[in-house]
Amino acid sequence: MNESEKVFLDYIQSKGLKFTPERKAILNHVFESHGHFEAEELLVDMRKSNKRVSKATIYRTLALLVKSGLLREVIFGEKHAHYEHVYGHEHHEHLVCIKCGKIIEFSDERIEKYQDEICLENKFKAESHRFQIMGYCEDCEEE
Amino acid sequence: MNESEKVFLDYIQSKGLKFTPERKAILNHVFESHGHFEAEELLVDMRKSNKRVSKATIYRTLALLVKSGLLREVIFGEKHAHYEHVYGHEHHEHLVCIKCGKIIEFSDERIEKYQDEICLENKFKAESHRFQIMGYCEDCEEE
DNA sequence: CTACGTGCAAATGGTTTGCACATAC
DNA sequence: GTATGTGCAAACCATTTGCACGTAG
């Protein structure tokens, strides 16, 4: 059993839920691969590898993975959600190319400090944040 | 004719579009009131003031208002979009309470500086950005 | 006069849900 | 054994669209 399975199993059990083959398959598929992905993409991808799970189960499991802290939902301005790994990855922010859709990640510890200051000023208790810059990547430079 | 009408009219005409009573009514309703709002809310609100416009026209006009630079679309993690005034308002960021939904605005010129630095490093041309901190407001402080 | 806009109702599309059957524990 | 999960298809719901009719310029 790998590390992400342990984390997930802990969560599952702490909630009195079951570690089904479907959940295991989705978990492993998610953590075997790529960074950002969408629900539909995951479904298609799993079909290709002959891991057939229903769309409903994909959605239900993704919600659990988010709650367990293994995944995060990211929204880039489209209608559908994207997901990215939290487990094993440093927190980072996104540059989103509004022409080709490319996502560039960056991280900067100043943002965390800054968040603390803002929260102090506003008597706010931060849980998470999201910093996205929308624009044009090198290849899509306007005009 | 007020200032926001002038801006909108300029945009409308520059695109060869028409300044219809429906568009005028929506524009005025939007700029007479509140900060954040949703499409549905605007519709209901206008009905109350006996300004009846179809849902389709609301959506079509909101899109124009965004393109003209008068409004901005903001997404707070729910499924439906929120809109806020750009015209006549300083750029700002949001603290979003994940319990009561309250939105606190803040602005800080350091964010713009960060953005410039990050973009330089990543050869990216920024058009806009979004910085949101999700957490608990003073009244909803966890536990 | 005619290109553009409107209202309506139907279509869309990602996501969620009800239900009958299956299974982890 | 029983609470939880799964797959399926139907439901949801914000938003978009096709179309016949209306109107700004």
Short mmCIF file of N, CA and C in Angstrom, two decimals, chain A residues 34-106:
data_model
loop_
_atom_site.label_atom_id
_atom_site.label_comp_id
_atom_site.label_asym_id
_atom_site.label_seq_id
_atom_site.Cartn_x
_atom_site.Cartn_y
_atom_site.Cartn_z
N HIS A 34 -0.34 12.58 -14.17
CA HIS A 34 -0.40 14.01 -14.42
C HIS A 34 -0.78 14.92 -13.27
N GLY A 35 -0.64 16.20 -13.54
CA GLY A 35 -1.00 17.20 -12.55
C GLY A 35 -2.47 17.53 -12.57
N HIS A 36 -2.88 18.44 -13.44
CA HIS A 36 -4.28 18.85 -13.49
C HIS A 36 -5.09 17.89 -14.34
N PHE A 37 -6.31 17.65 -13.94
CA PHE A 37 -7.18 16.84 -14.77
C PHE A 37 -8.62 17.19 -14.45
N GLU A 38 -9.51 16.75 -15.33
CA GLU A 38 -10.93 16.98 -15.16
C GLU A 38 -11.61 15.62 -14.96
N ALA A 39 -12.81 15.66 -14.40
CA ALA A 39 -13.54 14.43 -14.12
C ALA A 39 -13.71 13.59 -15.38
N GLU A 40 -14.15 14.21 -16.44
CA GLU A 40 -14.42 13.52 -17.69
C GLU A 40 -13.16 12.85 -18.24
N GLU A 41 -12.07 13.60 -18.15
CA GLU A 41 -10.76 13.13 -18.60
C GLU A 41 -10.35 11.87 -17.83
N LEU A 42 -10.57 11.91 -16.54
CA LEU A 42 -10.24 10.77 -15.69
C LEU A 42 -11.05 9.55 -16.10
N LEU A 43 -12.32 9.78 -16.35
CA LEU A 43 -13.21 8.69 -16.77
C LEU A 43 -12.70 8.03 -18.05
N VAL A 44 -12.43 8.84 -19.04
CA VAL A 44 -11.96 8.35 -20.34
C VAL A 44 -10.63 7.62 -20.19
N ASP A 45 -9.74 8.25 -19.44
CA ASP A 45 -8.43 7.68 -19.15
C ASP A 45 -8.52 6.31 -18.51
N MET A 46 -9.42 6.18 -17.55
CA MET A 46 -9.57 4.91 -16.86
C MET A 46 -10.16 3.85 -17.78
N ARG A 47 -11.06 4.28 -18.64
CA ARG A 47 -11.65 3.34 -19.61
C ARG A 47 -10.55 2.75 -20.48
N LYS A 48 -9.63 3.63 -20.90
CA LYS A 48 -8.53 3.18 -21.75
C LYS A 48 -7.71 2.11 -21.06
N SER A 49 -7.52 2.26 -19.76
CA SER A 49 -6.74 1.26 -19.03
C SER A 49 -7.62 0.14 -18.51
N ASN A 50 -8.84 0.06 -19.07
CA ASN A 50 -9.77 -1.01 -18.68
C ASN A 50 -10.17 -0.99 -17.21
N LYS A 51 -10.14 0.19 -16.62
CA LYS A 51 -10.65 0.34 -15.25
C LYS A 51 -11.99 1.06 -15.41
N ARG A 52 -13.06 0.30 -15.43
CA ARG A 52 -14.37 0.91 -15.69
C ARG A 52 -15.09 1.25 -14.39
N VAL A 53 -15.27 2.53 -14.20
CA VAL A 53 -16.05 3.00 -13.06
C VAL A 53 -17.07 3.98 -13.63
N SER A 54 -18.22 4.05 -13.01
CA SER A 54 -19.25 4.93 -13.55
C SER A 54 -18.90 6.39 -13.26
N LYS A 55 -19.47 7.25 -14.07
CA LYS A 55 -19.28 8.68 -13.91
C LYS A 55 -19.69 9.11 -12.51
N ALA A 56 -20.80 8.57 -12.04
CA ALA A 56 -21.28 8.93 -10.70
C ALA A 56 -20.24 8.62 -9.64
N THR A 57 -19.63 7.46 -9.75
CA THR A 57 -18.63 7.06 -8.76
C THR A 57 -17.39 7.94 -8.87
N ILE A 58 -17.04 8.31 -10.08
CA ILE A 58 -15.91 9.24 -10.25
C ILE A 58 -16.19 10.51 -9.46
N TYR A 59 -17.34 11.10 -9.68
CA TYR A 59 -17.67 12.35 -9.00
C TYR A 59 -17.73 12.16 -7.50
N ARG A 60 -18.35 11.07 -7.06
CA ARG A 60 -18.47 10.85 -5.62
C ARG A 60 -17.09 10.64 -4.99
N THR A 61 -16.22 9.95 -5.70
CA THR A 61 -14.89 9.69 -5.14
C THR A 61 -14.01 10.93 -5.17
N LEU A 62 -14.12 11.71 -6.23
CA LEU A 62 -13.33 12.94 -6.28
C LEU A 62 -13.69 13.83 -5.09
N ALA A 63 -14.97 13.89 -4.75
CA ALA A 63 -15.38 14.69 -3.60
C ALA A 63 -14.72 14.19 -2.32
N LEU A 64 -14.64 12.88 -2.19
CA LEU A 64 -13.99 12.31 -1.01
C LEU A 64 -12.49 12.62 -0.99
N LEU A 65 -11.88 12.55 -2.16
CA LEU A 65 -10.44 12.82 -2.23
C LEU A 65 -10.15 14.27 -1.86
N VAL A 66 -11.06 15.15 -2.23
CA VAL A 66 -10.89 16.55 -1.86
C VAL A 66 -11.05 16.70 -0.35
N LYS A 67 -12.10 16.06 0.18
CA LYS A 67 -12.34 16.18 1.63
C LYS A 67 -11.19 15.59 2.44
N SER A 68 -10.59 14.54 1.91
CA SER A 68 -9.49 13.90 2.64
C SER A 68 -8.20 14.70 2.55
N GLY A 69 -8.22 15.74 1.72
CA GLY A 69 -7.04 16.58 1.62
C GLY A 69 -6.02 16.11 0.60
N LEU A 70 -6.34 15.06 -0.15
CA LEU A 70 -5.39 14.55 -1.14
C LEU A 70 -5.43 15.37 -2.42
N LEU A 71 -6.60 15.87 -2.75
CA LEU A 71 -6.77 16.65 -3.97
C LEU A 71 -7.31 18.03 -3.65
N ARG A 72 -7.15 18.91 -4.60
CA ARG A 72 -7.77 20.22 -4.48
C ARG A 72 -8.53 20.50 -5.77
N GLU A 73 -9.63 21.21 -5.64
CA GLU A 73 -10.40 21.61 -6.82
C GLU A 73 -9.88 22.97 -7.25
N VAL A 74 -9.62 23.13 -8.52
CA VAL A 74 -9.18 24.43 -9.02
C VAL A 74 -10.12 24.84 -10.13
N ILE A 75 -10.47 26.10 -10.15
CA ILE A 75 -11.38 26.55 -11.19
C ILE A 75 -10.69 27.61 -12.02
N PHE A 76 -10.59 27.36 -13.30
CA PHE A 76 -9.85 28.26 -14.18
C PHE A 76 -10.74 29.15 -15.01
N GLY A 77 -11.99 29.26 -14.66
CA GLY A 77 -12.87 30.16 -15.39
C GLY A 77 -13.76 29.44 -16.38
N GLU A 78 -13.52 28.13 -16.56
CA GLU A 78 -14.42 27.39 -17.41
C GLU A 78 -15.56 26.88 -16.54
N LYS A 79 -16.46 26.20 -17.18
CA LYS A 79 -17.64 25.69 -16.45
C LYS A 79 -17.35 24.42 -15.65
N HIS A 80 -16.33 23.68 -16.03
CA HIS A 80 -16.06 22.44 -15.32
C HIS A 80 -14.84 22.58 -14.41
N ALA A 81 -14.83 21.79 -13.37
CA ALA A 81 -13.76 21.86 -12.38
C ALA A 81 -12.51 21.12 -12.83
N HIS A 82 -11.39 21.55 -12.34
CA HIS A 82 -10.13 20.83 -12.52
C HIS A 82 -9.70 20.39 -11.14
N TYR A 83 -8.89 19.35 -11.12
CA TYR A 83 -8.38 18.87 -9.85
C TYR A 83 -6.87 18.80 -9.93
N GLU A 84 -6.21 18.99 -8.80
CA GLU A 84 -4.77 18.82 -8.78
C GLU A 84 -4.34 18.17 -7.47
N HIS A 85 -3.19 17.54 -7.52
CA HIS A 85 -2.65 16.88 -6.33
C HIS A 85 -2.30 17.88 -5.25
N VAL A 86 -2.62 17.55 -4.04
CA VAL A 86 -2.14 18.33 -2.90
C VAL A 86 -1.06 17.46 -2.24
N TYR A 87 -1.43 16.18 -2.08
CA TYR A 87 -0.50 15.26 -1.43
C TYR A 87 0.81 15.18 -2.21
N GLY A 88 1.91 15.46 -1.52
CA GLY A 88 3.22 15.35 -2.15
C GLY A 88 3.61 16.53 -3.02
N HIS A 89 2.80 17.59 -2.96
CA HIS A 89 3.14 18.76 -3.77
C HIS A 89 3.14 20.03 -2.95
N GLU A 90 4.10 20.88 -3.21
CA GLU A 90 4.17 22.17 -2.55
C GLU A 90 2.99 23.03 -3.01
N HIS A 91 2.50 23.85 -2.11
CA HIS A 91 1.39 24.73 -2.52
C HIS A 91 1.89 25.69 -3.60
N HIS A 92 1.06 25.91 -4.59
CA HIS A 92 1.48 26.81 -5.66
C HIS A 92 0.29 27.55 -6.24
N GLU A 93 0.60 28.54 -7.05
CA GLU A 93 -0.44 29.37 -7.67
C GLU A 93 -0.39 29.14 -9.18
N HIS A 94 -1.30 29.78 -9.91
CA HIS A 94 -1.38 29.51 -11.35
C HIS A 94 -1.40 30.74 -12.24
N LEU A 95 -0.68 30.60 -13.36
CA LEU A 95 -0.79 31.55 -14.46
C LEU A 95 -1.62 30.83 -15.51
N VAL A 96 -2.71 31.44 -15.94
CA VAL A 96 -3.61 30.78 -16.88
C VAL A 96 -3.61 31.52 -18.21
N CYS A 97 -3.18 30.86 -19.27
CA CYS A 97 -3.19 31.52 -20.58
C CYS A 97 -4.62 31.51 -21.13
N ILE A 98 -5.14 32.70 -21.40
CA ILE A 98 -6.53 32.79 -21.84
C ILE A 98 -6.66 32.51 -23.33
N LYS A 99 -5.54 32.26 -23.99
CA LYS A 99 -5.63 31.89 -25.40
C LYS A 99 -5.50 30.39 -25.59
N CYS A 100 -4.41 29.81 -25.12
CA CYS A 100 -4.21 28.37 -25.37
C CYS A 100 -4.57 27.51 -24.18
N GLY A 101 -4.86 28.14 -23.03
CA GLY A 101 -5.28 27.35 -21.88
C GLY A 101 -4.14 26.77 -21.06
N LYS A 102 -2.93 27.04 -21.47
CA LYS A 102 -1.79 26.50 -20.73
C LYS A 102 -1.79 27.00 -19.28
N ILE A 103 -1.38 26.14 -18.37
CA ILE A 103 -1.29 26.50 -16.96
C ILE A 103 0.17 26.46 -16.53
N ILE A 104 0.65 27.57 -16.01
CA ILE A 104 2.01 27.60 -15.49
C ILE A 104 1.90 27.72 -13.97
N GLU A 105 2.65 26.90 -13.26
CA GLU A 105 2.58 26.97 -11.80
C GLU A 105 3.72 27.80 -11.26
N PHE A 106 3.47 28.49 -10.17
CA PHE A 106 4.57 29.19 -9.50
C PHE A 106 4.26 29.19 -8.02
#
